[in-house]
PDB file of C-alpha atoms in Angstrom:
ATOM      1  CA  MET A 191     210.814  54.313 185.920  1.00 46.00           C
ATOM      2  CA  GLN A 192     206.969  54.326 185.722  1.00 46.00           C
ATOM      3  CA  ASN A 193     205.139  51.563 187.540  1.00 46.00           C
ATOM      4  CA  PRO A 194     203.397  49.344 184.965  1.00 44.00           C
ATOM      5  CA  GLN A 195     200.395  48.996 187.188  1.00 47.00           C
ATOM      6  CA  ASP A 196     199.721  52.778 186.964  1.00 47.00           C
ATOM      7  CA  THR A 197     199.500  52.772 183.122  1.00 43.00           C
ATOM      8  CA  GLY A 198     195.972  53.935 181.898  1.00 47.00           C
ATOM      9  CA  ARG A 199     194.745  54.798 185.421  1.00 47.00           C
ATOM     10  CA  ILE A 200     192.805  58.090 185.737  1.00 46.00           C
ATOM     11  CA  PRO A 201     193.903  60.237 188.607  1.00 48.00           C
ATOM     12  CA  THR A 202     191.490  60.302 191.558  1.00 45.00           C
ATOM     13  CA  SER A 203     191.345  64.095 191.657  1.00 48.00           C
ATOM     14  CA  LEU A 204     190.242  64.208 188.022  1.00 38.00           C
ATOM     15  CA  VAL A 205     187.452  61.698 188.671  1.00 40.00           C
ATOM     16  CA  ALA A 206     186.203  63.728 191.613  1.00 43.00           C
ATOM     17  CA  GLY A 207     186.191  66.932 189.570  1.00 45.00           C
ATOM     18  CA  VAL A 208     184.270  65.358 186.744  1.00 40.00           C
ATOM     19  CA  SER A 209     181.710  63.983 189.196  1.00 44.00           C
ATOM     20  CA  VAL A 210     181.129  67.393 190.702  1.00 39.00           C
ATOM     21  CA  VAL A 211     180.577  68.895 187.261  1.00 37.00           C
ATOM     22  CA  MET A 212     178.141  66.145 186.290  1.00 43.00           C
ATOM     23  CA  LEU A 213     176.145  66.482 189.491  1.00 40.00           C
ATOM     24  CA  ALA A 214     175.890  70.235 189.017  1.00 43.00           C
ATOM     25  CA  ALA A 215     174.771  69.815 185.443  1.00 44.00           C
ATOM     26  CA  ALA A 216     172.162  67.239 186.464  1.00 46.00           C
ATOM     27  CA  ALA A 217     170.791  69.520 189.160  1.00 46.00           C
ATOM     28  CA  GLY A 218     170.627  72.449 186.725  1.00 48.00           C
ATOM     29  CA  GLY A 219     168.855  70.298 184.146  1.00 48.00           C
ATOM     30  CA  ALA A 220     166.272  69.169 186.687  1.00 47.00           C
ATOM     31  CA  TRP A 221     165.644  72.818 187.712  1.00 43.00           C
ATOM     32  CA  TRP A 222     165.216  73.859 184.085  1.00 42.00           C
ATOM     33  CA  ALA A 223     162.870  70.938 183.337  1.00 46.00           C
ATOM     34  CA  ARG A 224     160.701  71.626 186.387  1.00 51.00           C
ATOM     35  CA  ASN A 225     160.241  75.362 185.560  1.00 50.00           C
ATOM     36  CA  THR A 226     159.693  74.629 181.857  1.00 48.00           C
ATOM     37  CA  ILE A 227     156.843  72.172 182.616  1.00 45.00           C
ATOM     38  CA  THR A 228     155.102  74.246 185.235  1.00 48.00           C
ATOM     39  CA  GLY A 229     155.687  77.516 183.434  1.00 50.00           C
ATOM     40  CA  SER A 230     156.461  79.228 186.747  1.00 48.00           C
ATOM     41  CA  PRO A 231     159.519  81.389 187.110  1.00 49.00           C
ATOM     42  CA  PRO A 232     161.626  81.097 190.262  1.00 50.00           C
ATOM     43  CA  GLN A 233     160.054  82.643 193.291  1.00 51.00           C
ATOM     44  CA  SER A 234     162.608  85.446 193.306  1.00 47.00           C
ATOM     45  CA  GLU A 235     161.602  86.363 189.726  1.00 50.00           C
ATOM     46  CA  VAL A 236     157.821  86.461 190.288  1.00 48.00           C
ATOM     47  CA  PRO A 237     156.811  90.136 190.055  1.00 46.00           C
ATOM     48  CA  THR A 238     154.757  91.522 192.869  1.00 47.00           C
ATOM     49  CA  LEU A 239     151.996  93.964 191.931  1.00 42.00           C
ATOM     50  CA  SER A 240     150.368  96.292 194.387  1.00 45.00           C
ATOM     51  CA  GLN A 241     146.605  95.970 193.857  1.00 44.00           C
ATOM     52  CA  SER A 242     144.446  98.917 194.700  1.00 46.00           C
ATOM     53  CA  PRO A 243     140.666  98.567 195.084  1.00 46.00           C
ATOM     54  CA  GLN A 244     138.717  99.597 192.032  1.00 52.00           C
ATOM     55  CA  ASP A 245     137.004 102.947 192.331  1.00 53.00           C
ATOM     56  CA  THR A 246     133.229 102.791 192.607  1.00 47.00           C
ATOM     57  CA  PRO A 247     131.675 104.357 189.506  1.00 47.00           C
ATOM     58  CA  PRO A 248     129.781 107.538 190.328  1.00 52.00           C
ATOM     59  CA  ALA A 249     126.025 107.439 190.289  1.00 54.00           C
ATOM     60  CA  THR A 250     124.488 108.771 187.055  1.00 73.00           C
ATOM     61  CA  GLU A 251     122.835 112.142 187.656  1.00 79.00           C
ATOM     62  CA  GLN A 252     120.631 114.152 185.373  1.00 84.00           C
ATOM     63  CA  LYS A 253     118.773 117.412 185.788  1.00 89.00           C
ATOM     64  CA  VAL A 254     115.181 117.714 184.645  1.00 94.00           C
ATOM     65  CA  GLN A 255     112.634 120.479 185.025  1.00 95.00           C
ATOM     66  CA  VAL A 256     109.103 120.212 186.420  1.00 97.00           C
ATOM     67  CA  TYR A 257     106.698 122.971 185.393  1.00 97.00           C
ATOM     68  CA  TRP A 258     104.153 124.618 187.682  1.00 97.00           C
ATOM     69  CA  VAL A 259     101.754 127.488 187.243  1.00 95.00           C
ATOM     70  CA  ASP A 260     102.005 130.834 188.906  1.00 93.00           C
ATOM     71  CA  ASP A 261      99.945 134.044 188.831  1.00 87.00           C
ATOM     72  CA  VAL A 262     102.247 136.900 187.802  1.00 83.00           C
ATOM     73  CA  ASN A 263     100.498 140.247 187.562  1.00 82.00           C
ATOM     74  CA  ASN A 264      97.157 138.553 186.958  1.00 82.00           C
ATOM     75  CA  GLN A 265      98.742 136.512 184.175  1.00 86.00           C
ATOM     76  CA  ILE A 266      99.171 132.741 184.379  1.00 90.00           C
ATOM     77  CA  GLU A 267     102.696 131.641 183.659  1.00 93.00           C
ATOM     78  CA  LEU A 268     104.492 128.295 183.562  1.00 95.00           C
ATOM     79  CA  VAL A 269     107.462 128.305 185.911  1.00 95.00           C
ATOM     80  CA  PRO A 270     110.150 125.589 185.985  1.00 95.00           C
ATOM     81  CA  SER A 271     111.630 123.917 189.038  1.00 94.00           C
ATOM     82  CA  SER A 272     114.851 121.969 188.521  1.00 93.00           C
ATOM     83  CA  ILE A 273     115.299 118.587 190.163  1.00 90.00           C
ATOM     84  CA  THR A 274     118.205 116.185 190.096  1.00 90.00           C
ATOM     85  CA  VAL A 275     117.475 112.507 189.453  1.00 85.00           C
ATOM     86  CA  GLU A 276     120.081 109.850 190.229  1.00 83.00           C
ATOM     87  CA  ASN A 277     120.863 106.357 188.985  1.00 77.00           C
ATOM     88  CA  VAL A 278     119.130 106.787 185.674  1.00 80.00           C
ATOM     89  CA  ASP A 279     120.113 104.855 182.578  1.00 81.00           C
ATOM     90  CA  ASN A 280     117.911 106.463 179.921  1.00 88.00           C
ATOM     91  CA  PRO A 281     115.728 109.549 179.274  1.00 91.00           C
ATOM     92  CA  SER A 282     112.508 107.610 180.008  1.00 93.00           C
ATOM     93  CA  GLU A 283     113.531 106.900 183.605  1.00 92.00           C
ATOM     94  CA  ALA A 284     114.521 110.569 184.153  1.00 93.00           C
ATOM     95  CA  LEU A 285     111.202 111.846 182.826  1.00 95.00           C
ATOM     96  CA  GLU A 286     109.240 109.264 184.854  1.00 94.00           C
ATOM     97  CA  MET A 287     110.839 110.644 188.021  1.00 93.00           C
ATOM     98  CA  ALA A 288     110.033 114.185 186.900  1.00 95.00           C
ATOM     99  CA  PHE A 289     106.367 113.243 186.378  1.00 97.00           C
ATOM    100  CA  GLU A 290     106.240 111.572 189.775  1.00 95.00           C
ATOM    101  CA  GLN A 291     107.245 114.938 191.237  1.00 95.00           C
ATOM    102  CA  LEU A 292     104.785 116.792 189.005  1.00 97.00           C
ATOM    103  CA  LEU A 293     101.775 114.650 189.896  1.00 97.00           C
ATOM    104  CA  ALA A 294     102.660 114.708 193.591  1.00 95.00           C
ATOM    105  CA  GLY A 295     102.159 118.494 193.563  1.00 94.00           C
ATOM    106  CA  PRO A 296     104.403 121.425 194.476  1.00 92.00           C
ATOM    107  CA  GLU A 297     106.079 121.678 197.837  1.00 87.00           C
ATOM    108  CA  GLU A 298     106.156 125.472 197.755  1.00 85.00           C
ATOM    109  CA  GLU A 299     103.007 127.495 198.463  1.00 84.00           C
ATOM    110  CA  ALA A 300     104.021 130.220 196.051  1.00 85.00           C
ATOM    111  CA  ILE A 301     103.394 127.985 193.045  1.00 91.00           C
ATOM    112  CA  ALA A 302     100.489 125.673 192.121  1.00 95.00           C
ATOM    113  CA  SER A 303      99.459 122.929 189.795  1.00 96.00           C
ATOM    114  CA  ALA A 304      96.398 122.801 187.575  1.00 96.00           C
ATOM    115  CA  ILE A 305      96.611 119.004 187.256  1.00 97.00           C
ATOM    116  CA  PRO A 306      93.987 117.175 189.401  1.00 95.00           C
ATOM    117  CA  GLU A 307      95.558 115.448 192.398  1.00 93.00           C
ATOM    118  CA  GLU A 308      94.153 112.056 191.410  1.00 95.00           C
ATOM    119  CA  THR A 309      95.936 112.022 188.050  1.00 97.00           C
ATOM    120  CA  GLN A 310      98.315 109.122 187.617  1.00 97.00           C
ATOM    121  CA  LEU A 311     101.026 108.326 185.064  1.00 97.00           C
ATOM    122  CA  ARG A 312     100.054 105.056 183.402  1.00 97.00           C
ATOM    123  CA  ASN A 313     102.984 104.849 181.021  1.00 97.00           C
ATOM    124  CA  LEU A 314     105.863 106.934 179.647  1.00 97.00           C
ATOM    125  CA  SER A 315     108.326 106.113 176.893  1.00 96.00           C
ATOM    126  CA  VAL A 316     110.796 108.076 174.805  1.00 96.00           C
ATOM    127  CA  LYS A 317     110.841 106.941 171.190  1.00 95.00           C
ATOM    128  CA  SER A 318     112.405 108.198 167.962  1.00 94.00           C
ATOM    129  CA  ASP A 319     109.289 110.239 167.187  1.00 95.00           C
ATOM    130  CA  GLY A 320     109.018 111.892 170.601  1.00 96.00           C
ATOM    131  CA  VAL A 321     107.777 111.426 174.143  1.00 98.00           C
ATOM    132  CA  HIS A 322     104.681 109.207 174.592  1.00 98.00           C
ATOM    133  CA  LEU A 323     102.532 109.623 177.699  1.00 97.00           C
ATOM    134  CA  ASP A 324      99.481 107.800 179.013  1.00 98.00           C
ATOM    135  CA  LEU A 325      97.638 109.525 181.855  1.00 98.00           C
ATOM    136  CA  SER A 326      94.658 108.382 183.882  1.00 97.00           C
ATOM    137  CA  VAL A 327      91.225 109.808 183.005  1.00 96.00           C
ATOM    138  CA  ASP A 328      91.429 112.040 186.070  1.00 96.00           C
ATOM    139  CA  PHE A 329      93.573 114.387 184.026  1.00 96.00           C
ATOM    140  CA  THR A 330      90.516 115.636 182.086  1.00 94.00           C
ATOM    141  CA  THR A 331      88.239 116.256 185.114  1.00 92.00           C
ATOM    142  CA  GLY A 332      87.282 119.591 186.711  1.00 88.00           C
ATOM    143  CA  GLY A 333      88.260 123.147 185.955  1.00 84.00           C
ATOM    144  CA  GLY A 334      87.561 125.648 183.230  1.00 89.00           C
ATOM    145  CA  SER A 335      89.421 126.497 180.049  1.00 89.00           C
ATOM    146  CA  ALA A 336      92.242 128.297 181.902  1.00 90.00           C
ATOM    147  CA  SER A 337      92.816 125.277 184.106  1.00 92.00           C
ATOM    148  CA  MET A 338      92.779 122.917 181.112  1.00 93.00           C
ATOM    149  CA  GLN A 339      95.264 124.998 179.168  1.00 94.00           C
ATOM    150  CA  SER A 340      97.533 125.313 182.199  1.00 95.00           C
ATOM    151  CA  ARG A 341      97.609 121.582 182.931  1.00 96.00           C
ATOM    152  CA  LEU A 342      98.256 120.786 179.290  1.00 96.00           C
ATOM    153  CA  GLY A 343     101.152 123.237 179.330  1.00 96.00           C
ATOM    154  CA  GLN A 344     102.581 121.602 182.478  1.00 97.00           C
ATOM    155  CA  ILE A 345     102.521 118.224 180.734  1.00 98.00           C
ATOM    156  CA  ILE A 346     104.039 119.455 177.474  1.00 97.00           C
ATOM    157  CA  TYR A 347     106.840 121.468 179.083  1.00 98.00           C
ATOM    158  CA  THR A 348     107.775 118.828 181.667  1.00 98.00           C
ATOM    159  CA  ALA A 349     107.862 116.085 179.006  1.00 98.00           C
ATOM    160  CA  THR A 350     110.209 118.186 176.853  1.00 97.00           C
ATOM    161  CA  SER A 351     112.498 119.312 179.660  1.00 95.00           C
ATOM    162  CA  LEU A 352     115.336 117.154 178.306  1.00 95.00           C
ATOM    163  CA  ASP A 353     114.708 118.164 174.679  1.00 96.00           C
ATOM    164  CA  PRO A 354     112.716 121.408 174.186  1.00 96.00           C
ATOM    165  CA  ASP A 355     112.105 120.561 170.513  1.00 96.00           C
ATOM    166  CA  ALA A 356     110.677 117.098 171.170  1.00 97.00           C
ATOM    167  CA  GLN A 357     107.158 116.095 170.119  1.00 98.00           C
ATOM    168  CA  VAL A 358     104.698 114.923 172.789  1.00 98.00           C
ATOM    169  CA  TRP A 359     102.034 112.289 172.306  1.00 98.00           C
ATOM    170  CA  ILE A 360      99.377 112.248 175.024  1.00 98.00           C
ATOM    171  CA  ASP A 361      96.963 109.393 175.734  1.00 97.00           C
ATOM    172  CA  VAL A 362      94.298 109.412 178.429  1.00 97.00           C
ATOM    173  CA  GLY A 363      93.107 106.069 179.666  1.00 96.00           C
ATOM    174  CA  GLY A 364      94.938 104.388 176.793  1.00 96.00           C
ATOM    175  CA  LYS A 365      93.331 106.509 174.079  1.00 96.00           C
ATOM    176  CA  PRO A 366      94.765 109.531 172.223  1.00 96.00           C
ATOM    177  CA  LEU A 367      93.699 112.853 173.739  1.00 96.00           C
ATOM    178  CA  GLU A 368      91.706 114.739 171.146  1.00 94.00           C
ATOM    179  CA  VAL A 369      89.459 117.093 173.084  1.00 91.00           C
ATOM    180  CA  LEU A 370      90.233 118.476 176.544  1.00 89.00           C
ATOM    181  CA  GLY A 371      87.558 119.689 178.969  1.00 82.00           C
ATOM    182  CA  GLY A 372      83.883 120.420 178.694  1.00 75.00           C
ATOM    183  CA  GLU A 373      84.551 123.472 176.561  1.00 73.00           C
ATOM    184  CA  GLY A 374      86.143 121.258 173.936  1.00 80.00           C
ATOM    185  CA  LEU A 375      89.749 122.386 173.602  1.00 87.00           C
ATOM    186  CA  ILE A 376      91.117 120.648 170.535  1.00 91.00           C
ATOM    187  CA  VAL A 377      94.440 118.883 171.168  1.00 93.00           C
ATOM    188  CA  ASP A 378      96.423 118.142 168.010  1.00 92.00           C
ATOM    189  CA  GLN A 379      98.827 115.189 168.173  1.00 93.00           C
ATOM    190  CA  PRO A 380     101.726 115.315 168.437  1.00 96.00           C
ATOM    191  CA  MET A 381     102.267 118.652 170.178  1.00 96.00           C
ATOM    192  CA  THR A 382     105.451 120.681 170.750  1.00 97.00           C
ATOM    193  CA  ARG A 383     106.141 123.704 172.925  1.00 96.00           C
ATOM    194  CA  GLN A 384     105.787 125.925 169.911  1.00 96.00           C
ATOM    195  CA  ASP A 385     102.390 124.340 169.088  1.00 95.00           C
ATOM    196  CA  PHE A 386     101.230 124.949 172.635  1.00 95.00           C
ATOM    197  CA  GLU A 387     102.315 128.607 172.637  1.00 94.00           C
ATOM    198  CA  THR A 388     100.578 129.162 169.328  1.00 93.00           C
ATOM    199  CA  ASN A 389      97.291 127.396 170.102  1.00 90.00           C
ATOM    200  CA  PHE A 390      96.961 127.871 173.842  1.00 88.00           C
ATOM    201  CA  PRO A 391      98.317 131.251 174.889  1.00 80.00           C
ATOM    202  CA  LEU A 392      98.034 131.632 178.641  1.00 76.00           C
TER     203      LEU A 392
END
């Protein structure tokens, strides 16, 4: 016969089991809440990425040509010398470096320059209508007609080394060059390589 005092009593083993389940559920809820708020996945789920150092971008290089004069069979000719300029962002910078080399004079004895040593580049810019140059007044000093034509050719060809069809605008001392030398060589503006070959045959 069942003991009246045991009626409605929950077995101790059942209470213990329910407690374990509730504790586990509470712990799981706390874990879920913590990771939901912080937005961080468990440490074991955080992906690890191998980071390699970024490659250094190569320096920008561009080839330009500097033109000198040479006597070939008693005939004056314009001869190019290629140079490589580095770390340039636009054509103006590349041509400026080319003109620095040109005005410094040739390093080889076999070639020469008809441009006076004192000549300086005052300004250079590449625009939609061509290459604009401003040289110091020293550019127009000394020499006969052959020298004047040669130095003009050096300027025209070096300025158009990146674009052989480009037009060249030449200023001297801030003013457009109209007449070159004491013999009065007429310089039409702008001038191209074709114009030079037609009007100033060497």
